[in-house]
Tab-separated table of C-alpha atoms in Angstrom:
chain	number	residue	atom	x	y	z
A	1	MET	CA	-67.647	3.095	-20.609
A	2	SER	CA	-71.029	4.653	-20.961
A	3	GLU	CA	-72.411	6.683	-23.457
A	4	ARG	CA	-72.615	9.849	-20.531
A	5	SER	CA	-69.226	9.596	-19.991
A	6	ASN	CA	-68.005	10.341	-23.593
A	7	VAL	CA	-70.142	13.601	-23.424
A	8	VAL	CA	-67.806	16.753	-23.373
A	9	LYS	CA	-70.077	19.179	-21.593
A	10	SER	CA	-68.272	22.755	-23.036
A	11	VAL	CA	-68.876	21.425	-26.432
A	12	LEU	CA	-72.616	20.757	-25.418
A	13	LYS	CA	-72.895	24.115	-24.281
A	14	ALA	CA	-70.982	25.820	-27.503
A	15	LEU	CA	-73.301	23.755	-29.557
A	16	ASP	CA	-76.403	25.061	-27.505
A	17	ILE	CA	-75.010	28.548	-28.130
A	18	LEU	CA	-75.224	27.653	-31.871
A	19	GLU	CA	-78.383	26.357	-31.453
A	20	VAL	CA	-80.119	30.080	-29.603
A	21	LEU	CA	-78.423	32.387	-32.224
A	22	ASP	CA	-80.120	29.773	-34.980
A	23	LYS	CA	-83.173	30.694	-33.250
A	24	LYS	CA	-82.809	34.544	-32.282
A	25	HIS	CA	-80.365	35.316	-35.408
A	26	GLU	CA	-78.682	38.367	-33.346
A	27	ILE	CA	-78.464	38.807	-29.845
A	28	GLY	CA	-76.073	39.924	-26.858
A	29	ILE	CA	-74.262	38.011	-24.365
A	30	SER	CA	-76.341	38.776	-21.576
A	31	GLU	CA	-79.748	37.396	-23.558
A	32	ILE	CA	-78.047	34.255	-24.520
A	33	SER	CA	-77.213	33.917	-20.261
A	34	GLU	CA	-81.197	34.460	-19.621
A	35	ILE	CA	-82.236	31.801	-22.151
A	36	LEU	CA	-79.827	29.408	-21.082
A	37	HIS	CA	-79.699	30.069	-17.659
A	38	TRP	CA	-75.843	30.410	-17.385
A	39	ASP	CA	-73.104	32.726	-15.811
A	40	LYS	CA	-72.388	35.331	-18.428
A	41	SER	CA	-68.748	34.569	-17.979
A	42	THR	CA	-69.478	31.196	-19.260
A	43	VAL	CA	-71.457	32.649	-22.317
A	44	HIS	CA	-68.581	34.943	-22.834
A	45	ARG	CA	-65.810	32.293	-23.079
A	46	LEU	CA	-67.745	29.880	-25.231
A	47	ILE	CA	-69.043	32.415	-27.647
A	48	SER	CA	-65.485	34.046	-27.958
A	49	THR	CA	-64.059	30.406	-28.568
A	50	LEU	CA	-67.130	30.239	-31.183
A	51	LYS	CA	-65.784	33.530	-32.939
A	52	GLN	CA	-62.385	32.815	-33.003
A	53	LYS	CA	-63.094	29.498	-34.645
A	54	GLY	CA	-65.264	31.611	-37.329
A	55	TYR	CA	-68.491	30.017	-36.457
A	56	VAL	CA	-70.041	33.281	-34.759
A	57	VAL	CA	-69.613	36.988	-35.906
A	58	GLN	CA	-69.845	39.615	-33.793
A	59	ASN	CA	-72.035	43.185	-34.976
A	60	PRO	CA	-69.318	45.971	-34.533
A	61	LEU	CA	-72.320	48.497	-34.369
A	62	ASN	CA	-74.199	46.964	-31.402
A	63	GLN	CA	-71.951	44.218	-30.156
A	64	LYS	CA	-74.398	41.661	-30.806
A	65	TYR	CA	-73.624	37.687	-32.101
A	66	SER	CA	-75.081	35.965	-34.719
A	67	ASN	CA	-73.766	32.546	-36.317
A	68	SER	CA	-71.513	32.890	-39.584
A	69	PHE	CA	-72.040	31.141	-42.709
A	70	LYS	CA	-69.281	28.299	-41.938
A	71	LEU	CA	-71.777	25.974	-40.502
A	72	PHE	CA	-74.194	26.284	-43.921
A	73	GLU	CA	-70.619	25.833	-46.012
A	74	MET	CA	-69.932	22.781	-44.011
A	75	GLY	CA	-73.559	21.941	-44.090
A	76	ASN	CA	-73.741	22.418	-48.258
A	77	ASN	CA	-70.344	20.647	-48.973
A	78	VAL	CA	-72.085	17.637	-47.253
A	79	VAL	CA	-74.908	17.865	-50.077
A	80	GLU	CA	-72.270	18.529	-52.451
A	81	ARG	CA	-70.579	14.962	-51.555
A	82	LEU	CA	-73.773	13.203	-51.536
A	83	GLY	CA	-74.401	14.635	-55.166
A	84	LEU	CA	-77.835	14.387	-55.056
A	85	ARG	CA	-78.402	18.301	-55.728
A	86	ARG	CA	-76.345	18.440	-58.852
A	87	GLN	CA	-78.079	15.145	-60.240
A	88	ALA	CA	-81.878	17.004	-59.240
A	89	GLN	CA	-80.554	19.615	-61.154
A	90	PRO	CA	-82.092	19.023	-64.928
A	91	PHE	CA	-85.570	17.532	-63.222
A	92	LEU	CA	-86.114	20.927	-61.133
A	93	GLU	CA	-85.629	22.971	-63.998
A	94	ARG	CA	-87.772	21.148	-66.031
A	95	LEU	CA	-90.399	21.124	-63.182
A	96	ALA	CA	-90.204	24.655	-63.072
A	97	VAL	CA	-90.402	25.276	-66.734
A	98	LEU	CA	-93.888	23.115	-66.930
A	99	THR	CA	-95.763	24.665	-63.994
A	100	GLN	CA	-94.200	28.249	-63.887
A	101	GLU	CA	-94.157	28.181	-60.311
A	102	THR	CA	-91.394	27.779	-57.602
A	103	VAL	CA	-89.710	24.058	-57.087
A	104	ASN	CA	-88.005	23.173	-54.365
A	105	LEU	CA	-85.644	19.848	-53.311
A	106	ALA	CA	-85.328	18.902	-49.485
A	107	ILE	CA	-84.011	16.313	-47.341
A	108	MET	CA	-84.630	14.819	-43.818
A	109	ASP	CA	-82.921	16.356	-40.971
A	110	GLY	CA	-83.673	14.940	-37.664
A	111	SER	CA	-87.681	15.636	-37.304
A	112	SER	CA	-87.213	18.595	-39.688
A	113	ILE	CA	-86.630	18.979	-43.258
A	114	ILE	CA	-84.274	21.202	-44.778
A	115	TYR	CA	-84.412	22.973	-48.237
A	116	ILE	CA	-81.143	21.867	-50.144
A	117	ASP	CA	-81.981	23.414	-53.723
A	118	LYS	CA	-84.723	25.743	-55.162
A	119	ILE	CA	-85.769	27.572	-58.414
A	120	GLU	CA	-87.926	30.510	-57.721
A	121	SER	CA	-90.764	31.303	-60.123
A	122	GLN	CA	-90.793	34.651	-62.008
A	123	ALA	CA	-93.960	35.794	-60.792
A	124	THR	CA	-94.542	39.005	-58.890
A	125	ILE	CA	-96.150	37.200	-56.259
A	126	LYS	CA	-94.221	33.993	-55.220
A	127	VAL	CA	-93.220	31.177	-52.438
A	128	ASP	CA	-89.989	32.449	-50.780
A	129	LEU	CA	-88.373	29.872	-48.424
A	130	SER	CA	-84.677	29.987	-48.760
A	131	ILE	CA	-82.327	27.175	-49.286
A	132	GLY	CA	-80.919	25.776	-45.969
A	133	LYS	CA	-84.532	26.840	-44.488
A	134	LYS	CA	-85.442	24.122	-41.993
A	135	LEU	CA	-89.431	23.341	-41.319
A	136	PRO	CA	-91.149	21.258	-39.081
A	137	ILE	CA	-91.519	17.707	-40.953
A	138	TYR	CA	-94.925	16.819	-39.920
A	139	CYS	CA	-96.702	19.972	-41.499
A	140	THR	CA	-95.257	19.878	-44.757
A	141	GLY	CA	-95.934	18.516	-47.946
A	142	LEU	CA	-91.905	17.747	-48.456
A	143	GLY	CA	-91.821	16.105	-44.994
A	144	LYS	CA	-94.957	14.228	-44.945
A	145	VAL	CA	-94.346	12.792	-48.138
A	146	MET	CA	-90.968	11.441	-46.930
A	147	LEU	CA	-92.634	9.861	-43.401
A	148	ALA	CA	-95.267	8.407	-44.995
A	149	TYR	CA	-93.036	5.293	-46.114
A	150	LYS	CA	-91.044	5.054	-42.933
A	151	SER	CA	-92.786	2.480	-40.664
A	152	ARG	CA	-95.136	3.800	-37.818
A	153	GLU	CA	-92.113	2.838	-35.247
A	154	ALA	CA	-89.895	5.295	-36.829
A	155	VAL	CA	-92.200	7.856	-37.259
A	156	GLU	CA	-93.189	7.551	-33.223
A	157	LYS	CA	-89.423	7.262	-32.314
A	158	LEU	CA	-88.453	10.551	-34.720
A	159	LEU	CA	-91.624	12.606	-33.522
A	160	GLU	CA	-91.768	10.898	-29.581
A	161	LYS	CA	-91.194	14.457	-28.309
A	162	GLU	CA	-92.656	17.008	-31.082
A	163	ALA	CA	-94.823	19.580	-29.818
A	164	PHE	CA	-96.859	19.622	-32.698
A	165	VAL	CA	-97.145	23.468	-33.203
A	166	LYS	CA	-100.209	24.896	-34.573
A	167	TYR	CA	-98.947	27.125	-37.147
A	168	THR	CA	-102.189	27.574	-39.165
A	169	LYS	CA	-106.093	26.340	-38.830
A	170	ASN	CA	-105.227	23.123	-40.991
A	171	THR	CA	-101.977	22.282	-39.089
A	172	ILE	CA	-101.955	18.652	-37.973
A	173	GLU	CA	-102.453	18.452	-34.235
A	174	ASN	CA	-101.304	14.695	-32.963
A	175	LEU	CA	-99.775	11.482	-34.245
A	176	GLU	CA	-102.614	9.874	-34.904
A	177	GLY	CA	-103.975	12.640	-37.176
A	178	LEU	CA	-100.422	12.255	-38.886
A	179	PHE	CA	-100.704	8.784	-39.620
A	180	GLU	CA	-104.144	9.169	-41.285
A	181	GLN	CA	-102.492	11.373	-43.294
A	182	LEU	CA	-99.506	9.385	-44.245
A	183	GLU	CA	-101.288	6.428	-45.128
A	184	GLN	CA	-103.069	8.123	-47.942
A	185	ILE	CA	-100.144	9.953	-48.850
A	186	ARG	CA	-98.453	6.651	-49.271
A	187	LYS	CA	-101.254	4.820	-51.170
A	188	GLN	CA	-101.595	7.891	-53.872
A	189	GLY	CA	-98.039	8.304	-53.590
A	190	TYR	CA	-97.988	12.310	-53.363
A	191	CYS	CA	-98.814	14.877	-51.048
A	192	ILE	CA	-100.747	18.237	-50.961
A	193	ASP	CA	-99.747	20.636	-48.199
A	194	GLU	CA	-102.867	22.715	-47.675
A	195	GLU	CA	-101.807	25.624	-45.960
A	196	GLU	CA	-100.418	23.598	-43.155
A	197	TYR	CA	-97.390	25.959	-42.428
A	198	VAL	CA	-98.012	29.007	-44.080
A	199	GLU	CA	-101.282	30.402	-44.681
A	200	GLY	CA	-102.382	31.062	-48.282
A	201	LEU	CA	-99.262	28.320	-49.513
A	202	GLN	CA	-100.301	25.578	-51.588
A	203	CYS	CA	-97.681	22.418	-52.127
A	204	ILE	CA	-97.625	19.540	-53.941
A	205	ALA	CA	-95.228	17.051	-53.378
A	206	ALA	CA	-93.898	13.808	-54.228
A	207	PRO	CA	-90.697	11.286	-53.158
A	208	VAL	CA	-87.447	10.562	-54.417
A	209	LYS	CA	-86.203	7.020	-54.212
A	210	ASP	CA	-82.614	5.334	-54.620
A	211	TYR	CA	-81.781	2.192	-56.214
A	212	SER	CA	-82.931	0.519	-52.783
A	213	GLY	CA	-86.444	1.824	-52.650
A	214	LEU	CA	-85.438	4.376	-49.555
A	215	VAL	CA	-87.186	7.758	-49.673
A	216	ILE	CA	-84.093	9.891	-49.811
A	217	ALA	CA	-85.643	13.265	-50.839
A	218	ALA	CA	-88.584	14.891	-51.925
A	219	ILE	CA	-89.564	17.320	-54.677
A	220	SER	CA	-92.226	19.947	-54.747
A	221	VAL	CA	-94.198	22.719	-56.535
A	222	ALA	CA	-95.246	25.674	-53.980
A	223	MET	CA	-97.870	28.423	-55.036
A	224	PRO	CA	-99.962	31.194	-53.617
A	225	LYS	CA	-103.239	29.467	-53.151
A	226	TYR	CA	-104.825	31.651	-55.242
A	227	ARG	CA	-103.116	30.965	-58.318
A	228	TYR	CA	-103.583	27.296	-57.065
A	229	ASP	CA	-107.374	27.327	-57.384
A	230	GLU	CA	-107.398	29.141	-60.855
A	231	GLY	CA	-108.528	25.801	-63.361
A	232	GLU	CA	-107.509	22.487	-62.455
A	233	LYS	CA	-104.022	22.867	-61.206
A	234	GLU	CA	-104.298	20.093	-58.807
A	235	ILE	CA	-104.953	17.608	-61.440
A	236	GLY	CA	-102.337	18.544	-63.812
A	237	TYR	CA	-99.541	19.647	-61.403
A	238	THR	CA	-99.631	16.107	-59.106
A	239	LYS	CA	-99.218	14.322	-62.409
A	240	ILE	CA	-96.179	16.308	-63.483
A	241	VAL	CA	-94.602	16.250	-60.018
A	242	LYS	CA	-95.014	12.418	-59.735
A	243	ASP	CA	-93.746	11.862	-63.158
A	244	ILE	CA	-90.570	14.268	-62.434
A	245	THR	CA	-89.834	12.497	-59.116
A	246	ASP	CA	-90.513	8.930	-60.871
A	247	GLN	CA	-87.871	9.923	-63.724
A	248	PHE	CA	-84.968	11.191	-60.989
A	249	SER	CA	-85.610	7.795	-58.923
A	250	LYS	CA	-85.393	5.885	-61.935
A	251	GLU	CA	-81.968	7.903	-62.779
A	252	LEU	CA	-80.710	6.861	-59.225
A	253	GLY	CA	-81.829	3.201	-59.980
A	254	TYR	CA	-85.122	2.440	-58.753
A	255	ARG	CA	-87.127	0.138	-60.019
A	256	LYS	CA	-90.843	-0.575	-59.284
């Protein structure tokens, strides 16, 4: 039996609706119908089913739909079962104390990264990227530092359909440019995000490795550029982030 014959089209359509709601946040049946080029009756039937199962909620004021917290809760349960967030907590806390900036823990999710934990800076002006947020892997410090330890073939396959959207003037534009950066990141063991996804945001990230040497996550410290430019934070913060991720990797069984 072919892989195609095992695909249930109605399930694919339901997932398409969830992805549209994820991008658009809150929209009505007519808008979903226009985006997906489906009949309104099809959209209504599928979204009613998703609502009944608790994956979608409807705003009683405007009758529009949005995703519920159910998928987030399911994903959160996966993270908890992995135990990664719990194990990382003392290391994130130590990094937050040493830098007084926002620190993040992320894992790969296809061609994106997803934030699974963070500790926010107490500063008035701070970086705010929430837990559960997904960002492109090719233009974030956290993403690139995880990509750097994959083979060229694996990276090409992962990003073969990536559009390489240019979010800022510093965003990488193609695979070849990315491979040049990944080689340097691998040599130095960390990545500095120079306002590649958000203007004014600086980020220093380093990999977390398990007992086999596989990069399973990344930790970063993120801050507004103007604070990063004060003094010699690049040198100091780079060492701190690398020390913290090395300690965490060692706890997970990694030995150089």
